[in-house]
Amino acid sequence: MNDSGVELLAADLSTDRLHAALRDPALASMNFLNEVASRFPEAISLAAGRPSEDFFDVDDLPRYLQVFCDYLAAERGADAALVRRTLFQYGRTKGIIHELLARNLACDEGIDVDPESIVVTVGCQEAMFLVLRALRTDERDVVLTVSPGYVGLAGAARLVDMPLWPVRENEDGVDLDHLVEQIEAVHAAGQRPRAFYLVPDFANPSGASLDLEARQRLLAIAAEHDLLILEDNPYGLFQAEDGQRLPTLKALDTSRRVIYLGSLAKTCFPGARVGFAVADQRVAGADGGSTLFADELSKIKSMLTVNTSPLAQAIAGGKLLEHDCSLLKANTREIQLYSRNMRLLLEGMDRRFPRGENHQVSWNTPGGGFFAVVTVPFIADDTALEYGASKYGVLWTPMSHFYDGRGGENQLRLSVSAVSPDEMEAGLDRLAMLIADLSDKEVSTQ
Amino acid sequence: MNDSGVELLAADLSTDRLHAALRDPALASMNFLNEVASRFPEAISLAAGRPSEDFFDVDDLPRYLQVFCDYLAAERGADAALVRRTLFQYGRTKGIIHELLARNLACDEGIDVDPESIVVTVGCQEAMFLVLRALRTDERDVVLTVSPGYVGLAGAARLVDMPLWPVRENEDGVDLDHLVEQIEAVHAAGQRPRAFYLVPDFANPSGASLDLEARQRLLAIAAEHDLLILEDNPYGLFQAEDGQRLPTLKALDTSRRVIYLGSLAKTCFPGARVGFAVADQRVAGADGGSTLFADELSKIKSMLTVNTSPLAQAIAGGKLLEHDCSLLKANTREIQLYSRNMRLLLEGMDRRFPRGENHQVSWNTPGGGFFAVVTVPFIADDTALEYGASKYGVLWTPMSHFYDGRGGENQLRLSVSAVSPDEMEAGLDRLAMLIADLSDKEVSTQ
């Protein structure tokens, strides 16, 4: 991609004349991770956070389309011309599967929302952008975010020039005392804390979850400090089979304090690029009336992507309809697979690094989701990653990539979502060899 | 949408604490147009700029998907697992139909580009946003745009807080002397003109086109003043059958001066939400190397929508493949339909407002595309629109909506794309009655 042998013309550009987001080190680091993965295609990847491909089937697609067309005819009273128009033509900016998503939220999450408060988006990433673009009025508006955190939120914030203030994670998911400290620090700096972003269930990258008490305390803090909560929930469905799902923040929210960011990437398929925001807040206008925040987000969407492909929505909608709008039902096999893989990871680490031995290796025990974090007695950076890929054929992700600044230097993220049991075992063997290798070196240099 | 009877809670918001784009009058005016159209569903619409629905067929969709899968297997060497991954999984940010789009540009437009310089986007709207987001580094960067102009460009500019400087249209499409004046005025104001946006072929809203000489002069001006050209070409294929297509600016560009913004909304279908940018400029980095501008746009896309639905791309790709990547071939029937409708419009206006009579009604004669502009001896504003919808059952678009500020008060835009011949005749009858009615009132109040 970078070529120094090309002659430049007068019309060409330079990075210092382009938006600062393009000079963000986070971008370079994501590129580096992809580049390492592509250089070692034979390596076992415990790095990839993508969903399992075991159950994708091209033959499903025409059927999903047909199921959605049948729904338009049977439940929405559409004639053939209206079905065609709905799929092929420009359409409703807020989307065409909002009723189905509202049913899904009711049956899987106990969230009861007016479908009009849902904006269907091009993946959850667009939903994050819409919300931050709406909330960022000038340089005083900032967003608080859990750290380590999802790089997509940081990217959306960069695009609207909105500062991120980190809030530490701890063993309870989020350090809520630090949240309060940071809110007060933002005010002290003359800035406005507009929202706090987090993934309460099986976070990316840490795998951490908030317990019920922490959820309730977080809602109370948000009310006390007049802060919106941006709840991102891509993994909540993937509770390990021996555990109990907790209510989402939005299900506990009785005062429109939470904007819920939904993703179908892991529960339908990434290729639909369908996500959504639930934004049931009212927005008071200058005229004394009020609108739904969802309608304000929709206005921004009309200037950004116009609408989310109705063809892609129809395919996702067909999958929802085939399972009575329950993604829990639709993901029975996936939940088993991820739950099994997480168990294999945790048991596999136990066997390779038995408790009581002096290996200085520890890890958390997520109750579900895609990710776990391992702490090691050496610097787990890009150099270590490349060394492990080259010498042992195993890929993982340095946790430092998920910090905006310092943090996570001795930690690595492992993903369970895209490997077979055999690959998990072999991957952990290789990882154990790498850890032994680098731990020895660390000891020898001390 | 606006409800003054709703009790507000502490978590609710107010428009003055949201981004200024949401208070843009252009948004309110687009909402008004949609609202009038929905209040008068029986009215004949000469307002809608959407493509004809006559040739949409739901049965095409599974076949397009299959054709694209066959292409992946036969031409790209994909096995079944890779085909599944390509359709369902996260994928290449720049898109998966770039090779097909490059073939299309070669065969239909005589544009020869490296597929790597193409970024597939969520409609052309996202392409506009990506380019303006990249070019807008601080408050000094401005974009010049033809006026009257496409509201989507103005919307994207609002989202990145980038000022628009209007450049007048004239009977030759664009007043190039005014362009030079405006470039100089931007510099004099201490700002930087980064790019000039226009639709050289059958512009929305005016229907105007640049002749070959104007295209060449525009390229020379851009080179002289070091300005990028953003060429938006959604209608270029729809040259009326008695005319000759002209080369696009990108086809004439020998020095990477033009960023070409492509849309498949009118040539495939809006529901795919597939557009693209051709950005073959080099970007010099701090390290002495250079990247493609397309790769910089791709980085922004990774923070905005991650990628364009590969399912939607596959459907559009299948349609391209079925016609040897020629959208001219794919649109034989559509070109005939739009060409016939434009002829009916122009002939119909001639019959109703004969030359030499003192009706003070005139109109331009676009060589193709969707739109024509009628000048009338009264104020053709929202009030006139609503009056015509209510009393005569005809819809059109006040041209004033397409000006950023004053302009077009005596003009209306007519669209030929979404009506049958009978509707065109009836619509023109109704419009003629409205014009007679309001012209009389205008005369009587003088």
Coordinates of C-alpha atoms in Angstrom, one line a residue, chain A residues 55-278:
Chain A
F55 CA -23.1 -22.4 10.0
F56 CA -23.0 -20.0 7.0
D57 CA -24.9 -21.4 4.0
V58 CA -25.4 -19.6 0.7
D59 CA -28.6 -21.6 0.1
D60 CA -30.2 -19.8 3.1
L61 CA -30.1 -16.5 1.3
P62 CA -32.9 -16.8 -1.3
R63 CA -35.1 -18.4 1.4
Y64 CA -34.5 -15.5 3.9
L65 CA -35.5 -13.1 1.1
Q66 CA -38.7 -15.1 0.4
V67 CA -39.6 -15.3 4.1
F68 CA -39.3 -11.5 4.4
C69 CA -41.3 -10.9 1.2
D70 CA -44.0 -13.2 2.6
Y71 CA -44.0 -11.2 5.8
L72 CA -44.4 -8.0 4.0
A73 CA -47.4 -9.4 2.2
A74 CA -49.0 -11.3 5.1
E75 CA -48.3 -9.0 8.0
R76 CA -47.9 -5.6 6.4
G77 CA -50.5 -5.9 3.7
A78 CA -48.1 -5.2 0.9
D79 CA -49.0 -6.1 -2.7
A80 CA -46.4 -7.3 -5.2
A81 CA -45.6 -3.8 -6.3
L82 CA -45.0 -2.6 -2.8
V83 CA -42.9 -5.7 -2.0
R84 CA -40.7 -4.8 -5.0
R85 CA -40.6 -1.1 -4.0
T86 CA -39.6 -2.0 -0.4
L87 CA -36.7 -4.2 -1.5
F88 CA -35.4 -2.3 -4.6
Q89 CA -36.2 1.4 -4.1
Y90 CA -35.0 4.2 -1.8
G91 CA -37.0 3.8 1.4
R92 CA -37.5 4.7 5.1
T93 CA -34.3 6.2 6.5
K94 CA -34.8 4.5 9.9
G95 CA -35.1 1.1 8.2
I96 CA -37.6 -1.6 7.3
I97 CA -37.0 -4.2 10.0
H98 CA -37.6 -2.0 13.0
E99 CA -40.8 -4.0 14.0
L100 CA -38.8 -7.2 13.9
L101 CA -36.0 -5.8 15.9
A102 CA -38.5 -4.5 18.5
R103 CA -40.0 -8.0 18.7
N104 CA -36.5 -9.4 19.1
L105 CA -35.6 -7.0 21.9
A106 CA -38.9 -7.9 23.7
C107 CA -38.4 -11.7 23.5
D108 CA -34.7 -12.0 24.0
E109 CA -33.8 -9.0 26.1
G110 CA -37.0 -8.0 27.9
I111 CA -36.6 -4.6 26.4
D112 CA -39.9 -3.0 25.5
V113 CA -39.4 -0.2 23.0
D114 CA -41.5 1.6 20.4
P115 CA -40.3 0.5 17.0
E116 CA -40.2 4.1 16.0
S117 CA -37.3 4.6 18.4
I118 CA -35.1 2.2 16.5
V119 CA -32.8 3.4 13.7
V120 CA -31.4 0.5 11.6
T121 CA -27.8 1.3 10.7
V122 CA -24.9 0.0 8.5
G123 CA -23.6 -2.1 11.3
C124 CA -23.2 -1.0 14.9
Q125 CA -20.3 1.2 13.7
E126 CA -22.6 3.6 11.9
A127 CA -24.9 3.7 15.0
M128 CA -21.9 4.8 17.1
F129 CA -21.0 7.5 14.6
L130 CA -24.6 8.8 14.4
V131 CA -24.8 9.1 18.2
L132 CA -21.5 10.8 18.6
R133 CA -22.0 13.2 15.7
A134 CA -25.4 14.2 17.2
L135 CA -23.9 14.8 20.7
R136 CA -20.7 16.6 19.6
T137 CA -21.7 20.2 19.3
D138 CA -18.4 21.9 19.9
E139 CA -14.9 21.2 21.4
R140 CA -16.3 21.0 24.9
D141 CA -18.3 17.8 24.4
V142 CA -16.4 14.7 25.4
V143 CA -17.3 11.0 25.6
L144 CA -16.2 8.7 28.4
T145 CA -15.3 5.2 27.5
V146 CA -14.2 2.1 29.3
S147 CA -10.5 1.4 28.9
P148 CA -9.4 -1.0 27.5
G149 CA -12.1 -0.5 25.0
Y150 CA -13.5 -1.2 21.5
V151 CA -11.4 0.5 18.8
G152 CA -14.5 1.2 16.8
L153 CA -15.8 3.7 19.3
A154 CA -12.5 5.5 19.4
G155 CA -12.6 5.6 15.6
A156 CA -16.0 7.1 15.5
A157 CA -15.0 9.7 18.1
R158 CA -11.9 10.6 16.0
L159 CA -14.1 11.3 13.0
V160 CA -16.1 13.9 14.9
D161 CA -13.1 15.3 16.7
M162 CA -14.5 14.3 20.1
P163 CA -12.1 13.7 22.9
L164 CA -12.3 10.3 24.7
W165 CA -11.8 10.2 28.5
P166 CA -10.9 6.7 29.7
V167 CA -12.5 4.9 32.6
R168 CA -10.6 2.0 34.1
E169 CA -11.8 -1.5 34.1
N170 CA -11.4 -3.6 37.2
E171 CA -12.4 -7.1 38.2
D172 CA -16.0 -6.0 38.4
G173 CA -16.0 -4.9 34.8
V174 CA -15.8 -1.1 35.3
D175 CA -14.3 0.9 38.1
L176 CA -17.3 3.0 38.9
D177 CA -15.4 5.2 41.4
H178 CA -13.1 6.1 38.6
L179 CA -16.1 6.9 36.4
V180 CA -17.3 9.4 39.0
E181 CA -13.8 10.8 39.3
Q182 CA -13.5 11.2 35.5
I183 CA -16.9 12.9 35.3
E184 CA -15.8 15.4 37.8
A185 CA -12.5 15.9 36.1
V186 CA -14.2 16.6 32.8
H187 CA -16.3 19.3 34.4
A188 CA -13.2 20.7 36.2
A189 CA -11.5 21.0 32.7
G190 CA -14.4 23.1 31.5
Q191 CA -15.8 20.3 29.3
R192 CA -19.1 18.5 29.1
P193 CA -19.3 14.7 29.7
R194 CA -22.1 13.8 27.2
A195 CA -22.1 10.0 27.5
F196 CA -20.3 6.9 28.8
Y197 CA -19.7 4.0 26.4
L198 CA -19.3 0.4 27.6
V199 CA -20.0 -3.2 26.7
P200 CA -21.6 -4.5 29.9
D201 CA -21.7 -8.2 28.8
F202 CA -18.5 -10.0 27.8
A203 CA -16.7 -6.9 26.7
N204 CA -14.3 -6.6 23.8
P205 CA -11.4 -6.9 24.5
S206 CA -11.5 -8.0 28.1
G207 CA -14.4 -10.4 28.3
A208 CA -15.5 -8.7 31.5
S209 CA -19.1 -8.2 32.6
L210 CA -20.9 -6.1 35.1
D211 CA -22.9 -7.8 37.8
L212 CA -26.4 -6.7 38.6
E213 CA -25.4 -4.5 41.4
A214 CA -22.8 -2.7 39.3
R215 CA -25.5 -2.2 36.6
Q216 CA -27.8 -0.6 39.0
R217 CA -25.1 1.6 40.5
L218 CA -24.0 2.7 37.0
L219 CA -27.6 3.8 36.2
A220 CA -27.8 5.7 39.4
I221 CA -24.4 7.5 38.7
A222 CA -25.6 8.4 35.2
A223 CA -28.8 9.9 36.6
E224 CA -27.0 11.8 39.3
H225 CA -24.5 13.2 36.9
D226 CA -26.9 13.7 33.9
L227 CA -24.9 11.4 31.6
L228 CA -26.2 9.2 28.8
I229 CA -25.1 5.6 28.7
L230 CA -24.1 4.1 25.4
E231 CA -24.7 0.3 25.9
D232 CA -23.1 -1.8 23.2
N233 CA -24.2 -5.4 23.2
P234 CA -22.8 -7.5 20.5
Y235 CA -22.0 -10.6 22.6
G236 CA -24.7 -10.7 25.3
L237 CA -26.4 -13.6 23.7
F238 CA -23.4 -15.8 24.1
Q239 CA -23.6 -16.5 27.8
A240 CA -21.8 -19.7 28.6
E241 CA -24.3 -22.6 29.0
D242 CA -23.6 -23.1 32.7
G243 CA -24.4 -19.4 33.6
Q244 CA -27.4 -17.1 33.8
R245 CA -27.9 -14.1 31.6
L246 CA -28.2 -10.7 33.3
P247 CA -30.6 -8.0 32.2
T248 CA -29.1 -5.4 29.9
L249 CA -28.8 -1.8 31.1
K250 CA -31.6 -0.9 28.7
A251 CA -33.9 -3.5 30.3
L252 CA -33.2 -1.9 33.7
D253 CA -33.6 1.7 32.4
T254 CA -36.8 3.3 33.4
S255 CA -35.9 6.9 32.5
R256 CA -34.5 6.9 28.9
R257 CA -31.0 7.1 30.3
V258 CA -29.6 4.4 28.0
I259 CA -29.0 4.4 24.2
Y260 CA -28.8 0.8 23.2
L261 CA -26.4 -0.1 20.3
G262 CA -27.3 -3.3 18.7
S263 CA -25.4 -5.5 16.2
L264 CA -26.5 -8.4 14.1
A265 CA -22.9 -9.1 13.0
K266 CA -22.4 -11.9 15.5
T267 CA -26.0 -13.1 15.8
C268 CA -27.0 -13.1 12.1
F269 CA -23.9 -12.5 10.0
P270 CA -21.4 -9.7 9.4
G271 CA -22.1 -9.6 5.7
A272 CA -25.6 -8.1 6.2
R273 CA -23.9 -5.0 7.8
V274 CA -27.0 -4.5 9.9
G275 CA -26.9 -2.9 13.3
F276 CA -29.2 -0.5 15.1
A277 CA -29.6 2.1 17.8
V278 CA -32.5 2.3 20.2

